[in-house]
Coordinates of C-alpha atoms in Angstrom, one line a residue:
Chain I
M3 CA 34.6 19.6 46.4
A4 CA 31.8 21.9 47.5
A5 CA 31.1 19.7 50.4
N6 CA 34.7 19.7 51.3
L7 CA 34.8 23.5 51.3
A8 CA 31.6 23.7 53.3
G9 CA 32.9 21.2 55.8
M10 CA 36.0 23.2 56.5
W11 CA 33.8 26.2 57.4
V12 CA 31.5 24.2 59.7
L13 CA 34.5 22.6 61.5
A14 CA 36.2 25.9 61.9
G15 CA 33.0 27.4 63.2
Y16 CA 32.5 24.6 65.7
F17 CA 36.0 24.9 67.1
A18 CA 35.6 28.7 67.3
H19 CA 32.5 28.3 69.2
S20 CA 34.1 25.9 71.7
A21 CA 37.2 28.1 72.0
T22 CA 35.2 31.3 72.7
Q23 CA 33.4 30.2 75.8
A24 CA 33.2 33.7 77.2
E25 CA 30.4 35.9 75.9
N26 CA 32.8 38.7 75.3
P27 CA 32.2 40.2 71.9
F28 CA 35.8 41.4 71.7
T29 CA 37.2 37.9 71.8
R30 CA 38.5 36.8 68.4
T31 CA 39.1 33.4 67.0
A32 CA 41.1 33.9 63.9
L33 CA 41.6 31.4 61.2
G34 CA 45.3 30.7 60.4
A35 CA 47.1 31.3 57.1
G36 CA 47.0 27.6 56.5
F37 CA 43.2 27.6 56.4
W38 CA 43.1 30.4 53.9
T39 CA 45.7 28.9 51.7
L40 CA 44.0 25.6 51.7
F41 CA 40.6 27.2 51.1
A42 CA 41.9 29.3 48.2
M43 CA 43.7 26.4 46.6
A44 CA 40.7 24.1 46.9
W45 CA 38.5 26.8 45.4
M46 CA 40.9 27.3 42.5
I47 CA 41.1 23.6 41.8
A48 CA 37.3 23.4 41.8
L49 CA 37.0 26.3 39.4
D50 CA 39.6 24.9 37.1
A51 CA 37.8 21.5 37.1
I52 CA 34.5 23.3 36.1
E53 CA 36.3 25.0 33.2
R54 CA 37.4 21.6 31.9
L55 CA 34.0 20.1 32.1
Q56 CA 32.9 21.4 28.7
L57 CA 29.5 22.4 29.9
T58 CA 27.2 25.0 28.3
T59 CA 28.0 28.5 29.6
L60 CA 24.8 28.5 31.7
G61 CA 25.6 25.1 33.2
R62 CA 29.1 26.2 34.1
L63 CA 27.6 29.4 35.7
L64 CA 25.3 27.3 37.9
L65 CA 28.0 25.0 39.0
Q66 CA 30.3 27.9 39.9
S67 CA 27.6 29.5 42.0
V68 CA 27.3 26.3 44.0
F69 CA 30.9 26.9 45.1
L70 CA 30.0 30.3 46.5
L71 CA 27.8 28.6 49.1
P72 CA 30.6 27.9 51.6
L73 CA 31.3 31.6 51.7
L74 CA 27.7 32.3 52.6
L75 CA 27.8 29.5 55.1
S76 CA 30.7 31.2 56.8
L77 CA 28.6 34.1 57.7
N78 CA 26.2 31.8 59.4
E79 CA 28.1 28.7 60.7
G80 CA 31.2 30.6 61.3
Q81 CA 29.6 33.4 63.3
H82 CA 32.0 32.9 66.1
L83 CA 35.0 33.3 63.8
S84 CA 36.7 36.7 63.8
I85 CA 35.9 37.3 60.1
A86 CA 32.2 37.1 60.9
K87 CA 32.6 39.4 63.8
E88 CA 34.6 41.7 61.7
Y89 CA 31.8 41.7 59.2
A90 CA 29.2 42.4 61.9
N91 CA 31.3 45.3 63.0
Q92 CA 31.8 46.6 59.5
S93 CA 28.5 45.7 58.0
D94 CA 27.4 49.3 57.5
V95 CA 30.7 50.2 55.9
F96 CA 30.8 47.0 53.9
G97 CA 27.8 47.8 51.6
A98 CA 29.0 51.3 51.0
A99 CA 32.5 50.1 50.1
I100 CA 31.1 47.7 47.5
L101 CA 29.0 50.4 46.0
R102 CA 31.9 52.8 46.0
H103 CA 34.1 50.1 44.3
L104 CA 31.4 49.6 41.6
Q105 CA 31.2 53.3 41.1
I106 CA 34.9 53.6 40.6
V107 CA 34.9 50.8 38.0
F108 CA 31.9 52.2 36.3
L109 CA 33.2 55.7 36.0
A110 CA 36.5 54.4 34.6
V111 CA 35.3 51.8 32.2
V112 CA 32.2 53.5 30.6
P113 CA 34.2 56.5 29.4
A114 CA 37.0 54.2 28.4
L115 CA 34.6 52.2 26.3
L116 CA 33.1 55.3 24.6
I117 CA 36.4 57.0 23.9
G118 CA 38.2 53.8 23.1
L119 CA 35.6 53.0 20.5
L120 CA 35.8 56.4 19.0
L121 CA 39.6 56.2 18.9
A122 CA 39.6 52.8 17.3
W123 CA 37.1 53.9 14.7
R124 CA 39.2 56.9 13.8
M125 CA 42.3 54.6 13.6
T126 CA 40.6 52.5 10.9
K127 CA 40.6 55.6 8.8
K128 CA 43.9 57.2 9.9
Q129 CA 47.1 55.2 10.0
N130 CA 49.1 57.9 11.7
L131 CA 46.7 58.2 14.6
R132 CA 47.4 54.5 15.3
Q133 CA 51.1 55.0 15.1
A134 CA 50.9 57.9 17.5
L135 CA 48.5 56.5 20.0
F136 CA 49.5 52.9 20.6
P137 CA 53.0 53.6 21.9
V138 CA 51.4 56.1 24.4
L139 CA 48.8 53.5 25.6
N140 CA 51.5 50.8 25.8
V141 CA 53.7 53.1 28.0
I142 CA 50.8 53.9 30.3
Q143 CA 50.2 50.2 30.7
T144 CA 53.8 49.7 32.0
I145 CA 53.6 52.4 34.7
P146 CA 52.9 50.8 38.1
S147 CA 49.4 51.8 39.3
I148 CA 50.6 53.4 42.5
A149 CA 53.0 55.6 40.6
L150 CA 50.3 56.7 38.2
F151 CA 47.9 57.6 41.0
G152 CA 50.7 59.6 42.5
L153 CA 51.6 61.3 39.3
L154 CA 48.1 62.5 38.8
M155 CA 47.7 63.9 42.3
A156 CA 49.8 67.0 41.8
P157 CA 48.4 68.2 38.5
L158 CA 44.8 67.6 39.7
A159 CA 45.4 69.5 42.9
W160 CA 46.8 72.3 40.8
I161 CA 43.8 72.3 38.5
A162 CA 41.4 72.3 41.5
I163 CA 43.2 75.4 42.9
Q164 CA 43.2 77.2 39.5
L165 CA 39.6 76.4 38.7
P166 CA 37.6 76.4 42.0
A167 CA 34.4 75.4 40.2
L168 CA 36.0 72.1 39.2
G169 CA 37.2 71.7 42.7
R170 CA 33.7 72.1 44.1
A171 CA 32.5 69.5 41.6
G172 CA 34.8 67.0 43.2
I173 CA 38.0 67.3 41.2
S174 CA 40.9 67.3 43.5
G175 CA 44.3 65.7 44.0
V176 CA 43.0 63.0 46.3
G177 CA 39.8 61.0 46.2
L178 CA 37.8 59.8 43.2
A179 CA 39.3 62.0 40.5
P180 CA 42.9 60.6 40.3
A181 CA 41.7 57.1 40.7
V182 CA 39.1 57.2 38.0
I183 CA 41.4 59.0 35.6
A184 CA 44.2 56.5 36.1
L185 CA 42.0 53.5 35.8
F186 CA 40.4 55.0 32.7
M187 CA 43.9 55.2 31.1
Y188 CA 44.6 51.6 32.0
A189 CA 41.3 50.4 30.6
L190 CA 41.9 52.2 27.3
L191 CA 44.5 49.9 25.9
P192 CA 42.6 46.6 25.9
I193 CA 39.5 48.4 24.7
V194 CA 41.1 50.2 21.8
R195 CA 43.1 47.2 20.8
S196 CA 40.1 44.8 20.7
A197 CA 37.8 47.4 19.1
L198 CA 40.4 48.0 16.4
A199 CA 40.9 44.3 15.8
G200 CA 37.1 43.9 15.7
L201 CA 36.5 46.7 13.3
E202 CA 39.3 45.6 11.0
Q203 CA 37.9 42.1 10.5
V204 CA 34.6 43.5 9.2
P205 CA 34.5 42.3 5.6
A206 CA 35.5 45.2 3.3
E207 CA 32.9 44.2 0.7
A208 CA 30.1 44.6 3.3
I209 CA 31.3 48.1 4.0
N210 CA 31.6 48.9 0.3
A211 CA 28.1 47.6 -0.3
A212 CA 26.7 49.5 2.7
R213 CA 28.2 52.8 1.5
G214 CA 27.1 52.1 -2.1
M215 CA 23.5 51.7 -0.8
G216 CA 23.6 55.1 0.8
M217 CA 24.4 54.5 4.5
S218 CA 25.9 57.5 6.3
A219 CA 29.1 57.0 8.3
G220 CA 27.0 56.8 11.5
Q221 CA 24.6 54.2 10.1
L222 CA 27.5 52.2 8.8
L223 CA 29.1 52.2 12.3
W224 CA 25.9 51.3 14.2
Q225 CA 24.3 48.9 11.8
I226 CA 27.2 47.1 10.2
E227 CA 30.6 47.8 11.8
L228 CA 29.8 47.6 15.5
P229 CA 27.6 44.5 15.4
L230 CA 30.3 42.7 13.3
A231 CA 33.1 43.9 15.6
M232 CA 31.2 43.0 18.8
P233 CA 32.5 39.5 19.5
V234 CA 36.1 40.7 19.4
L235 CA 35.3 43.9 21.2
L236 CA 33.7 42.0 24.1
I237 CA 36.9 40.1 24.8
G238 CA 38.8 43.4 25.3
L239 CA 36.0 44.9 27.4
R240 CA 36.0 41.8 29.6
T241 CA 39.8 42.2 30.2
A242 CA 39.3 45.9 30.9
V243 CA 36.5 45.4 33.5
V244 CA 38.3 42.6 35.3
Q245 CA 41.5 44.5 35.3
T246 CA 39.8 47.7 36.6
T247 CA 38.0 45.8 39.3
G248 CA 41.3 44.6 40.7
L249 CA 43.2 47.8 40.2
A250 CA 40.5 49.8 41.9
A251 CA 41.6 48.3 45.2
V252 CA 44.9 50.1 44.9
S253 CA 43.1 53.4 44.4
A254 CA 42.2 53.5 48.0
L255 CA 45.7 54.8 48.6
V256 CA 44.8 58.1 47.0
G257 CA 41.6 58.2 49.1
A258 CA 39.1 56.9 46.6
G259 CA 37.6 54.5 49.1
G260 CA 35.9 51.3 48.0
L261 CA 36.8 47.7 49.1
G262 CA 40.5 48.6 48.8
Q263 CA 40.0 50.9 51.8
M264 CA 38.9 48.0 54.0
M265 CA 41.9 46.0 52.7
F266 CA 44.4 48.7 53.5
D267 CA 42.8 49.4 56.9
G268 CA 43.2 45.8 57.7
L269 CA 46.8 45.8 56.5
F270 CA 47.8 48.8 58.5
S271 CA 46.1 47.6 61.7
A272 CA 47.4 44.0 61.2
A273 CA 43.8 42.7 61.2
N274 CA 44.1 39.9 58.6
E275 CA 40.3 39.3 58.8
L276 CA 39.6 42.8 57.6
V277 CA 42.0 42.4 54.7
I278 CA 40.2 39.2 53.7
L279 CA 36.8 40.9 54.1
G280 CA 38.0 43.5 51.5
V281 CA 39.7 41.1 49.2
I282 CA 37.0 38.4 48.8
P283 CA 34.3 40.7 47.4
I284 CA 36.9 42.1 44.9
V285 CA 37.7 38.6 43.7
L286 CA 34.0 37.8 43.5
L287 CA 33.2 41.0 41.6
A288 CA 36.0 40.3 39.1
L289 CA 34.8 36.7 38.7
L290 CA 31.2 37.9 38.3
A291 CA 32.2 40.4 35.6
D292 CA 34.3 37.8 33.8
T293 CA 31.4 35.4 33.8
F294 CA 28.9 38.0 32.7
F295 CA 31.0 38.9 29.6
K296 CA 31.5 35.2 28.8
V297 CA 27.8 34.6 28.9
L298 CA 27.3 37.7 26.7
S299 CA 29.9 36.5 24.2
S300 CA 28.3 33.1 24.0
L301 CA 24.9 34.6 23.4
I302 CA 26.2 36.7 20.6
K303 CA 28.0 33.8 19.0
K304 CA 24.8 31.9 18.9
R305 CA 23.7 34.2 16.2
P306 CA 25.9 33.7 13.1
Chain B
M8 CA 17.4 61.0 -20.3
M9 CA 18.4 59.0 -17.3
I10 CA 22.2 59.5 -17.1
R11 CA 24.4 61.7 -19.2
F12 CA 28.2 61.8 -19.0
E13 CA 29.6 65.1 -20.3
H14 CA 33.3 65.4 -21.0
I15 CA 34.2 63.3 -18.0
R16 CA 37.8 63.1 -17.0
K17 CA 39.5 61.2 -14.2
L18 CA 43.1 61.1 -13.1
Y19 CA 44.5 58.0 -11.4
E20 CA 47.8 58.5 -9.7
G21 CA 48.6 61.5 -11.9
A22 CA 47.9 59.7 -15.2
A23 CA 44.6 60.2 -17.1
A24 CA 42.5 57.1 -16.5
I25 CA 39.4 58.5 -18.3
T26 CA 39.7 61.1 -21.0
D27 CA 36.8 63.1 -22.3
L28 CA 34.0 60.5 -22.0
N29 CA 30.6 61.3 -23.4
L30 CA 27.6 59.0 -23.0
D31 CA 23.9 59.2 -22.8
I32 CA 21.8 56.5 -21.2
Q33 CA 18.1 56.5 -21.9
Q34 CA 15.3 55.3 -19.6
G35 CA 14.9 51.5 -19.9
E36 CA 18.2 50.7 -21.6
L37 CA 20.4 47.9 -20.5
V38 CA 23.8 49.4 -21.2
V39 CA 26.8 47.1 -20.8
L40 CA 30.2 48.7 -20.2
L41 CA 32.5 46.2 -21.7
G42 CA 36.3 46.3 -21.9
P43 CA 39.6 44.6 -20.8
S44 CA 40.9 45.1 -17.2
G45 CA 42.2 48.7 -16.8
S46 CA 39.9 50.1 -19.4
G47 CA 38.1 52.2 -16.8
K48 CA 34.7 50.5 -17.1
S49 CA 34.3 49.9 -13.4
T50 CA 35.5 53.4 -12.6
V51 CA 32.8 54.9 -15.0
L52 CA 30.1 52.9 -13.2
K53 CA 31.2 54.0 -9.7
M54 CA 31.3 57.6 -10.8
V55 CA 27.5 57.5 -11.2
N56 CA 26.8 56.8 -7.5
R57 CA 29.8 58.8 -6.5
M58 CA 31.7 55.9 -5.0
V59 CA 34.5 57.4 -7.2
S60 CA 34.7 61.1 -7.9
H61 CA 35.3 62.6 -11.4
E62 CA 37.6 65.5 -12.0
G63 CA 36.4 67.1 -15.2
G64 CA 33.1 67.5 -16.8
Q65 CA 29.8 66.6 -15.2
I66 CA 27.4 63.7 -14.8
L67 CA 23.7 64.4 -15.0
F68 CA 21.1 62.1 -13.3
K69 CA 17.6 62.9 -14.6
G70 CA 18.9 66.2 -15.8
K71 CA 20.6 67.3 -12.6
D72 CA 24.3 67.3 -11.7
I73 CA 25.0 64.3 -9.4
N74 CA 27.1 66.6 -7.2
S75 CA 24.0 68.7 -6.4
F76 CA 22.3 65.7 -4.7
N77 CA 22.9 64.7 -1.1
V78 CA 25.3 61.7 -1.7
Q79 CA 23.2 59.3 0.5
D80 CA 20.0 60.3 -1.2
L81 CA 21.6 59.8 -4.6
R82 CA 22.8 56.3 -3.7
R83 CA 19.5 55.2 -2.2
R84 CA 17.9 56.0 -5.6
M85 CA 20.3 53.8 -7.4
G86 CA 20.5 50.0 -6.8
Y87 CA 24.0 48.7 -6.4
A88 CA 25.2 45.2 -6.9
I89 CA 28.8 44.1 -6.9
Q90 CA 30.8 41.0 -7.7
S91 CA 31.7 40.2 -4.1
V92 CA 28.0 40.7 -3.3
G93 CA 28.8 42.2 0.1
L94 CA 25.8 40.7 2.0
F95 CA 25.8 41.6 5.7
P96 CA 26.8 38.4 7.5
H97 CA 24.9 39.3 10.7
R98 CA 21.6 39.9 9.0
T99 CA 19.1 37.5 7.5
V100 CA 18.3 37.4 3.8
A101 CA 15.1 39.4 4.4
H102 CA 16.9 42.0 6.6
N103 CA 19.6 42.3 3.9
I104 CA 17.1 42.9 1.2
A105 CA 15.3 45.4 3.4
T106 CA 18.4 47.6 3.8
V107 CA 17.5 50.5 1.6
P108 CA 13.7 50.5 2.3
K109 CA 14.6 50.7 6.0
L110 CA 17.0 53.6 5.4
L111 CA 14.1 55.3 3.5
G112 CA 11.8 54.7 6.5
W113 CA 9.3 52.3 5.0
D114 CA 6.9 50.7 7.4
A115 CA 7.4 47.1 8.4
Q116 CA 4.4 45.7 6.5
R117 CA 5.5 47.3 3.2
V118 CA 9.1 46.2 3.7
Q119 CA 8.0 42.6 4.3
A120 CA 5.7 42.6 1.3
R121 CA 8.5 44.0 -0.9
T122 CA 11.0 41.5 0.4
H123 CA 8.8 38.5 -0.4
E124 CA 7.9 39.9 -3.8
L125 CA 11.6 40.2 -4.7
L126 CA 12.5 36.8 -3.4
K127 CA 9.8 35.4 -5.7
L128 CA 11.1 37.5 -8.6
L129 CA 14.5 35.9 -8.2
A130 CA 13.0 32.4 -7.9
M131 CA 13.7 31.9 -4.2
D132 CA 10.9 30.7 -1.9
P133 CA 10.4 33.4 0.8
E134 CA 9.2 30.8 3.3
Q135 CA 12.4 28.8 2.9
Y136 CA 15.0 31.6 2.5
A137 CA 13.8 34.8 4.2
S138 CA 15.1 34.0 7.6
R139 CA 18.4 32.3 6.6
Y140 CA 21.8 33.9 7.0
P141 CA 24.1 34.6 4.0
H142 CA 26.6 31.9 5.0
Q143 CA 23.8 29.3 4.6
L144 CA 23.3 30.1 0.9
S145 CA 25.2 29.0 -2.2
G146 CA 27.2 31.6 -4.2
G147 CA 24.5 31.8 -6.8
Q148 CA 21.8 32.3 -4.1
Q149 CA 23.9 35.0 -2.4
Q150 CA 24.1 36.9 -5.7
R151 CA 20.4 36.5 -6.2
V152 CA 19.9 38.1 -2.8
G153 CA 22.4 40.8 -3.8
V154 CA 20.4 41.6 -6.9
A155 CA 17.1 41.6 -4.9
R156 CA 18.7 43.9 -2.4
A157 CA 19.8 46.3 -5.2
L158 CA 16.2 46.3 -6.5
A159 CA 14.5 46.6 -3.1
A160 CA 13.6 50.3 -3.0
D161 CA 12.5 50.3 -6.7
P162 CA 15.5 52.4 -7.8
D163 CA 15.6 54.6 -10.9
V164 CA 18.8 53.0 -12.0
L165 CA 20.5 49.7 -11.3
L166 CA 24.3 49.7 -11.2
M167 CA 25.9 46.3 -11.5
D168 CA 29.6 45.9 -11.2
E169 CA 30.6 42.4 -12.6
P170 CA 27.8 40.9 -10.5
F171 CA 28.1 37.4 -12.0
G172 CA 31.9 37.4 -12.4
A173 CA 32.6 35.0 -9.5
L174 CA 30.0 32.4 -10.3
D175 CA 30.3 29.1 -12.1
P176 CA 29.1 29.0 -15.8
V177 CA 25.8 27.2 -15.1
T178 CA 24.8 29.5 -12.2
R179 CA 25.9 32.5 -14.2
A180 CA 23.8 31.6 -17.2
A181 CA 20.8 31.1 -14.9
L182 CA 21.3 34.5 -13.3
Q183 CA 21.8 36.2 -16.8
V184 CA 18.4 34.8 -17.8
A185 CA 16.9 36.0 -14.6
L186 CA 18.3 39.5 -15.1
K187 CA 17.1 39.7 -18.7
K188 CA 13.6 38.7 -17.5
I189 CA 13.7 41.3 -14.8
H190 CA 14.8 44.0 -17.3
R191 CA 12.1 43.1 -19.6
S192 CA 9.3 43.0 -17.0
T193 CA 10.3 46.1 -15.0
G194 CA 11.8 48.3 -17.7
K195 CA 14.6 49.4 -15.3
T196 CA 17.5 51.3 -16.6
I197 CA 20.5 49.1 -16.0
L198 CA 24.2 49.9 -16.2
F199 CA 26.2 46.7 -16.2
V200 CA 29.9 46.2 -16.1
T201 CA 31.6 43.1 -17.5
H202 CA 34.7 41.8 -19.3
D203 CA 32.8 38.8 -20.6
I204 CA 31.9 39.3 -24.3
D205 CA 29.2 36.6 -24.4
E206 CA 27.6 38.1 -21.3
A207 CA 27.5 41.5 -22.9
L208 CA 26.1 40.2 -26.2
L209 CA 23.4 38.3 -24.4
L210 CA 22.3 41.0 -22.0
A211 CA 22.9 44.4 -23.6
T212 CA 20.5 46.5 -25.5
R213 CA 23.6 48.6 -26.1
I214 CA 27.2 47.8 -25.6
V215 CA 29.8 50.5 -24.7
L216 CA 33.2 49.1 -25.5
L217 CA 35.9 50.9 -23.5
N218 CA 39.6 50.9 -24.0
Q219 CA 42.2 52.8 -22.0
G220 CA 39.7 55.2 -20.6
H221 CA 37.9 56.2 -23.8
I222 CA 34.9 54.7 -25.7
S223 CA 36.1 52.6 -28.7
Q224 CA 32.6 52.0 -29.9
A225 CA 29.0 52.1 -28.7
G226 CA 26.1 50.4 -30.3
T227 CA 23.8 47.4 -30.3
P228 CA 25.5 44.0 -30.1
L229 CA 24.8 43.4 -33.8
E230 CA 26.2 46.7 -34.9
L231 CA 29.5 46.0 -33.0
L232 CA 29.7 42.5 -34.6
Q233 CA 28.8 43.6 -38.1
Q234 CA 30.7 47.0 -38.3
P235 CA 33.5 47.0 -35.8
A236 CA 34.8 50.6 -35.7
N237 CA 38.4 49.7 -35.5
D238 CA 40.9 46.9 -35.0
F239 CA 40.6 47.0 -31.2
V240 CA 36.9 46.3 -31.4
A241 CA 37.3 43.5 -33.9
D242 CA 40.1 41.9 -31.9
F243 CA 38.4 42.3 -28.5
L244 CA 35.1 40.7 -29.8
G245 CA 37.2 37.9 -31.3
R246 CA 37.9 38.5 -34.9
A247 CA 38.0 34.8 -35.8
D248 CA 34.5 34.0 -34.7
L249 CA 32.7 37.4 -35.2
G250 CA 30.4 35.5 -37.6
L251 CA 29.5 32.8 -35.1
K252 CA 28.7 35.5 -32.5
Q253 CA 26.4 37.2 -35.0
L254 CA 24.7 33.9 -35.6
S255 CA 24.1 33.5 -31.9
L256 CA 22.2 36.8 -31.8
R257 CA 19.5 35.7 -34.4
S258 CA 16.6 33.4 -34.1
I259 CA 15.8 30.8 -36.7
A260 CA 12.2 31.9 -36.8
P261 CA 12.5 34.1 -39.9
Y262 CA 14.3 31.3 -41.8
T263 CA 11.6 28.7 -41.2
Q264 CA 9.8 27.6 -44.4
A265 CA 7.1 25.1 -45.3
I266 CA 8.3 21.5 -45.6
E267 CA 8.5 20.2 -49.2
G268 CA 8.9 16.5 -49.7
T269 CA 10.0 14.2 -46.9
E270 CA 10.0 15.4 -43.3
P271 CA 13.5 16.0 -41.9
S272 CA 14.7 13.3 -39.5
H273 CA 15.8 15.7 -36.8
T274 CA 14.1 18.7 -35.2
I275 CA 14.9 21.9 -33.2
T276 CA 12.7 24.3 -31.3
H277 CA 11.7 27.5 -32.9
T278 CA 13.3 29.7 -30.2
A279 CA 16.8 28.3 -31.1
T280 CA 19.5 30.7 -32.5
L281 CA 21.1 30.3 -35.9
R282 CA 24.3 29.2 -34.1
E283 CA 22.5 26.4 -32.3
A284 CA 20.8 25.3 -35.5
I285 CA 24.1 25.2 -37.5
S286 CA 25.9 23.4 -34.6
H287 CA 23.1 20.8 -34.6
M288 CA 23.4 20.3 -38.3
A289 CA 27.2 19.9 -38.0
T290 CA 27.0 17.2 -35.3
L291 CA 24.1 15.3 -36.9
H292 CA 25.6 15.5 -40.5
V293 CA 22.4 16.9 -42.0
S294 CA 21.6 20.0 -44.0
T295 CA 17.9 20.3 -43.0
L296 CA 16.3 20.5 -39.6
G297 CA 12.6 20.3 -38.7
V298 CA 11.3 23.2 -36.6
T299 CA 8.9 22.5 -33.7
D300 CA 7.1 24.6 -31.1
E301 CA 7.4 23.9 -27.4
S302 CA 4.9 21.1 -27.5
G303 CA 6.7 19.3 -30.3
T304 CA 4.3 20.1 -33.2
V305 CA 6.3 20.5 -36.4
L306 CA 6.1 24.1 -37.8
G307 CA 8.3 23.8 -40.8
Q308 CA 12.0 23.4 -41.6
V309 CA 15.3 25.3 -42.0
L310 CA 18.0 24.7 -44.6
A311 CA 21.7 25.1 -43.9
A312 CA 22.2 27.2 -47.1
D313 CA 19.6 29.7 -46.0
L314 CA 21.1 30.1 -42.5
L315 CA 24.6 30.8 -43.8
E316 CA 23.5 33.3 -46.4
N317 CA 22.1 35.9 -43.9

């Protein structure tokens, strides 16, 4: 399957080369929708086949990375294709866009993890907090992301005007602030839900014994509750990171930048290659995060 | 004085669960809190390390009100073993035992030496068991680790809440013997909760029999059996076989006399109780048994009539 994928690229590159006889850098040879559909489907079939192979996590990881080779090849073999030319034109922006994308994800997920954990921990002790918070988190989850970005713009702009210090620190109606806040709110639900499920399956007798031996609430959390809740928590964290990586693309609409910016630039200028150049790294980042957490989970499970 | 309860009162859902409880526990005693379910025995135990609060009166630990201690400090000075054991599933046996020493900031070398010492004390080979996880142990081994963990930081008091309640009879008997040995060798003050009369009679230096939140009678096992203070005590201890239980508390050694005439056809070791000797006689249809030491040398004999006349 990997050979098949690579072959498609080599062929496409060859034809592009023969088609673009003139040495004009503005000539483009674009791949058709059929190619991309075929490519995406072949890739999905391959990934699905790997999932079914029942390999160790590490083995699966290696095999999956083999399937990334065709993409790298495309940058070399397919240098006469328009996507490669688009990449060459955008290469300075490309790296910055990836970094910006990662920054958005990081700024949304890390606070969501810390606050989500704290909320879940409080919930194990206070039933009414749970009854109050879960409906709110569930409703947030149903708001379309574009609407939520939009909803946050006005109040944030107002805050920036009222408190100029915050405005100078980068809080404003457009840009990073509304994007990060909205993504934070989306990430909260899977994290709180999994953290709570994880904390609740910690054996009550272990908690009882730990308290009876003189552990403080903090020691109990760090030494007993969190390690025992970790396997379940990681599942939610994985969902949150993958989901945020995808949603962060939409945040370009409120001026947050990132890979979504390239995607929308491409959309608005009808340059399909640019769209793809933005989308592929997003998919890869999401897959990478997914795999990372799967590996982490399997490492934790190895310990009883 | 290790622990003193003064006029302790405790309400549970509005009703009085404990009413005016007074009790002194001396250094080195093994006090068993005995009673039916709902008698408040477990509540009394948990009050000592403040897992349960008391509403009236005060509890003194080494002469100081327990509420004047930092609660974590207080608990770290008291070993705590519970029926469900509550070992930490993500930590090895050694790490579990090291819990309180690590909270107290012992250095790694001292922790390891102590862990191995305790495993040996509880008849578990450190080489074999130290790095295992709780789910790799049998129920009896888990409770041994639980007891070792409670003893780890050499606490002033050991609080044990029905620690052997969930074990099968054979394992339980082995652990009772182990605990008795530990009590004898370390001289620890132990407060032990159970509803099992035989366990109480075997272990206790003093039994405190509780009923509906007050003390029905406190005394040595023999005192309770010989002079039950009221009907509840007699009924709870088993009125019909009070006598048999008394017999099980006494050794045959004082009843052993020189052999006159023919040597008895059957023998028993000198560490046996009166109950065991009489049971032997009943099954063998004899009225005399030879008494031997561990190596089998005959020391003398006991007569059924003597044993029953105590």
